[in-house]
Coordinates of C-alpha atoms in Angstrom, one line a residue:
Chain A
X606 CA -15.5 13.8 -26.4
X607 CA -16.4 13.0 -23.4
X608 CA -13.4 12.4 -20.4
X609 CA -14.6 9.1 -18.9
X610 CA -16.7 6.7 -20.6
X611 CA -18.0 3.1 -20.5
X612 CA -20.1 0.7 -22.3
X613 CA -23.5 2.0 -21.7
X614 CA -25.0 -1.7 -21.1
X615 CA -26.9 -2.1 -19.5
X616 CA -25.0 -5.5 -19.5
X617 CA -27.2 -9.1 -18.5
X618 CA -24.8 -12.4 -17.0
X619 CA -26.4 -15.0 -15.7
X620 CA -24.9 -16.4 -12.9
X621 CA -21.8 -17.5 -11.7
X622 CA -20.5 -16.0 -15.5
X623 CA -17.9 -13.4 -15.5
X624 CA -19.3 -9.4 -16.3
X625 CA -17.2 -7.5 -18.0
X626 CA -16.8 -3.6 -17.7
X627 CA -15.0 -1.5 -19.8
X628 CA -14.1 2.4 -19.4
X629 CA -11.6 4.6 -21.7
X630 CA -10.2 7.6 -20.0
X631 CA -8.3 11.1 -22.9
X632 CA -6.8 13.0 -20.4
X633 CA -3.0 10.7 -19.8
X634 CA -2.4 13.1 -16.9
X635 CA -5.0 10.7 -14.8
X636 CA -2.9 9.0 -11.7
X637 CA -5.3 7.2 -10.1
X638 CA -8.6 4.9 -11.3
X639 CA -11.3 3.7 -9.0
X640 CA -14.5 1.1 -9.7
X641 CA -17.8 1.9 -7.6
X642 CA -20.4 0.4 -7.1
X643 CA -24.0 2.0 -7.1
X644 CA -27.3 0.9 -5.5
X645 CA -30.1 2.6 -6.9
X646 CA -31.5 5.6 -4.5
X647 CA -27.8 5.0 -2.4
X648 CA -24.6 6.6 -3.5
X649 CA -21.6 5.2 -4.6
X650 CA -19.1 2.7 -2.7
X651 CA -15.2 1.8 -3.4
X652 CA -15.3 -1.3 -5.3
X653 CA -11.0 -1.4 -6.6
X654 CA -8.7 0.8 -7.2
X655 CA -5.8 1.1 -9.1
X656 CA -2.5 3.2 -9.7
X657 CA 0.3 0.8 -11.9
X658 CA -0.2 -0.4 -15.1
X659 CA -1.2 -4.4 -14.9
X660 CA -4.4 -6.1 -13.1
X661 CA -4.9 -5.6 -9.5
X662 CA -7.3 -8.5 -7.4
X663 CA -9.5 -8.4 -5.2
X664 CA -11.5 -11.3 -3.8
X665 CA -14.0 -11.9 -6.9
X666 CA -13.0 -8.3 -8.8
X667 CA -9.6 -7.6 -10.9
X668 CA -9.1 -4.1 -12.0
X669 CA -7.2 -3.7 -14.7
X670 CA -5.4 -0.9 -16.3
X671 CA -3.1 -0.3 -18.9
X672 CA -2.4 3.5 -19.5
X673 CA -0.6 3.6 -23.1
X674 CA -4.3 2.8 -24.2
X675 CA -5.9 4.8 -22.0
X676 CA -8.4 2.1 -20.5
X677 CA -9.3 0.2 -17.4
X678 CA -11.4 -2.5 -16.9
X679 CA -12.8 -4.1 -14.3
X680 CA -13.8 -8.1 -14.4
X681 CA -16.5 -9.8 -11.4
X682 CA -15.6 -13.2 -12.0
X683 CA -19.1 -15.9 -10.1
X684 CA -20.8 -13.2 -10.2
X685 CA -24.2 -13.3 -7.9
X686 CA -27.5 -11.6 -7.9
X687 CA -26.3 -8.9 -5.5
X688 CA -23.9 -6.8 -7.5
X689 CA -26.7 -6.9 -9.9
X690 CA -26.1 -2.3 -9.3
X691 CA -24.6 1.0 -11.8
X692 CA -21.0 0.6 -12.0
X693 CA -18.7 4.1 -12.8
X694 CA -15.5 4.0 -13.2
X695 CA -14.1 7.6 -11.8
X696 CA -10.5 9.0 -13.0
X697 CA -8.4 11.0 -11.0
X698 CA -6.6 13.8 -12.0
X699 CA -4.2 15.7 -9.8
X700 CA -3.5 19.5 -11.2
X701 CA -1.2 21.4 -8.2
X702 CA -2.3 20.9 -5.0
X703 CA -6.2 20.2 -6.5
X704 CA -7.5 16.9 -6.9
X705 CA -11.3 16.1 -9.3
X706 CA -13.0 13.0 -9.8
X707 CA -14.6 12.8 -12.6
X708 CA -17.0 10.0 -13.4
X709 CA -17.9 7.7 -16.7
X710 CA -22.1 7.4 -17.3
X711 CA -21.6 4.4 -15.5
X712 CA -22.9 1.1 -16.1
X713 CA -25.7 -1.1 -15.3
X714 CA -25.2 -5.1 -14.1
X715 CA -27.4 -7.2 -14.2
X716 CA -27.3 -10.9 -12.6
X717 CA -30.1 -13.0 -13.3
X718 CA -30.1 -16.0 -10.9
Chain B
X665 CA -12.1 4.5 8.6
X666 CA -13.5 7.7 7.2
X667 CA -16.9 8.9 7.5
X668 CA -19.0 11.5 5.9
X669 CA -21.9 12.1 7.4
X670 CA -25.1 13.6 4.7
X671 CA -27.8 15.1 5.8
X672 CA -30.9 14.7 5.1
X673 CA -31.3 12.3 3.3
X674 CA -34.6 13.1 1.9
X675 CA -36.8 16.6 1.7
X676 CA -39.9 17.4 0.1
X677 CA -39.2 21.1 0.2
X678 CA -42.5 23.9 -1.7
X679 CA -41.2 25.8 -4.9
X680 CA -39.7 29.0 -4.1
X681 CA -38.6 27.8 -0.9
X682 CA -34.9 26.9 0.2
X683 CA -33.0 24.1 1.4
X684 CA -29.7 23.2 3.2
X685 CA -27.8 19.9 3.0
X686 CA -25.0 19.4 5.3
X687 CA -21.7 17.2 5.4
X688 CA -19.6 16.6 8.2
X689 CA -16.6 14.9 8.2
X690 CA -17.0 12.7 11.2
X691 CA -13.2 11.1 11.5
X692 CA -11.2 13.3 9.4
X693 CA -10.2 16.7 8.3
X694 CA -11.9 17.5 5.1
X695 CA -10.6 21.2 3.2
X696 CA -12.1 20.5 0.8
X697 CA -15.5 18.8 0.5
X698 CA -16.5 17.8 -4.4
X699 CA -20.2 18.5 -3.7
X700 CA -22.1 16.6 -6.7
X701 CA -25.3 16.5 -8.3
X702 CA -27.1 12.9 -10.0
X703 CA -30.8 12.5 -12.2
X704 CA -31.9 9.0 -12.9
X705 CA -30.4 7.3 -14.3
X706 CA -27.5 9.2 -15.4
X707 CA -23.7 9.6 -13.4
X708 CA -22.1 11.8 -10.9
X709 CA -21.6 15.5 -12.3
X710 CA -19.7 17.5 -9.6
X711 CA -21.2 20.8 -9.2
X712 CA -19.0 22.7 -7.2
X713 CA -15.4 22.3 -4.6
X714 CA -15.5 23.7 -1.3
X715 CA -12.6 24.5 0.2
X716 CA -12.1 25.2 3.9
X717 CA -11.7 29.4 4.7
X718 CA -11.6 31.0 0.7
X719 CA -14.5 30.9 -1.9
X720 CA -16.3 27.5 -3.6
X721 CA -15.9 26.9 -7.0
X722 CA -18.4 26.4 -9.5
X723 CA -18.0 24.3 -12.2
X724 CA -19.3 25.6 -16.1
X725 CA -23.2 26.4 -15.6
X726 CA -24.0 26.1 -12.3
X727 CA -25.4 29.0 -10.5
X728 CA -24.0 29.9 -7.7
X729 CA -26.8 32.4 -6.8
X730 CA -29.1 28.9 -6.4
X731 CA -26.6 27.0 -5.0
X732 CA -24.9 28.8 -2.0
X733 CA -22.0 26.8 -0.7
X734 CA -20.0 28.1 2.1
X735 CA -17.6 25.6 3.9
X736 CA -17.5 26.8 8.1
X737 CA -14.7 24.7 9.5
X738 CA -12.7 21.5 8.6
X739 CA -15.2 19.1 8.8
X740 CA -18.8 20.7 7.5
X741 CA -20.1 21.8 4.3
X742 CA -23.3 23.3 3.1
X743 CA -25.1 23.4 0.1
X744 CA -28.2 25.3 -0.2
X745 CA -30.4 25.3 -2.9
X746 CA -31.8 28.7 -2.9
X747 CA -35.5 28.9 -4.3
X748 CA -35.7 26.0 -5.2
X749 CA -37.6 25.3 -8.6
X750 CA -39.2 21.4 -9.8
X751 CA -35.8 21.6 -11.6
X752 CA -33.9 21.1 -8.6
X753 CA -35.5 17.5 -7.7
X754 CA -32.4 15.7 -8.0
X755 CA -30.3 13.4 -5.9
X756 CA -27.1 15.6 -4.1
X757 CA -23.6 14.0 -3.3
X758 CA -21.2 15.4 -1.3
X759 CA -17.8 13.9 -1.5
X760 CA -14.7 14.7 0.6
X761 CA -10.7 13.4 -0.4
X762 CA -9.4 10.9 3.0
X763 CA -6.9 9.5 2.8
X764 CA -3.7 9.2 0.1
X765 CA -5.7 9.3 -3.4
X766 CA -9.3 8.1 -2.3
X767 CA -12.8 9.6 -1.5
X768 CA -15.4 9.2 0.9
X769 CA -18.8 10.2 -0.5
X770 CA -21.5 11.5 1.9
X771 CA -24.7 9.2 1.4
X772 CA -27.0 11.4 -1.0
X773 CA -29.3 13.8 -0.5
X774 CA -32.9 12.7 -2.0
X775 CA -34.3 16.6 -2.6
X776 CA -38.6 16.6 -4.4
X777 CA -39.7 20.3 -4.6
X778 CA -43.4 20.4 -5.5

């Protein structure tokens, strides 16, 4: 079982629609969760971080975390063509003094004008 | 905010040569640096974790002698791909824990071995 799994897509939505990206993780000890956006040929950039159960909103982005279900999602409202990118879910596990970020395989999102 | 400067951004080298990639934390001390590799349309795969003042920790399947990692100071970590081959062509990215639970990524290095 992969440690972090994402719906691989590709996902296409029309401009103005809501894009929903999902991620599950296997390690119940995971403590913090991140969504990164990666454009082709570029390094990932942080979109959202979430640490506790519930919703966290930042502009058009909402991250949702359910630790009991080991599930984290990202909603993008009023999707724009500039949102077209690969979205990476990442989970941070802390072991003693060490911490490591594990990435999902990514979901490619295309927002159609 | 925290910045990690990664150089070079692109490099083309001949088979059998070595290539060094540098990552510098510009405004914070990075005692740890993570090195990732990414193939086209794939996710980031952790190769190794470098720690200032001690040996790097390599992930399973990553050749230590081929991918030499040095963490010379609190602001500099380097990855050297030795005796490069075409199958080493990839996108290499470094990342450092920068605050609380956050991570800062370098801009990546596109390596092409011909």
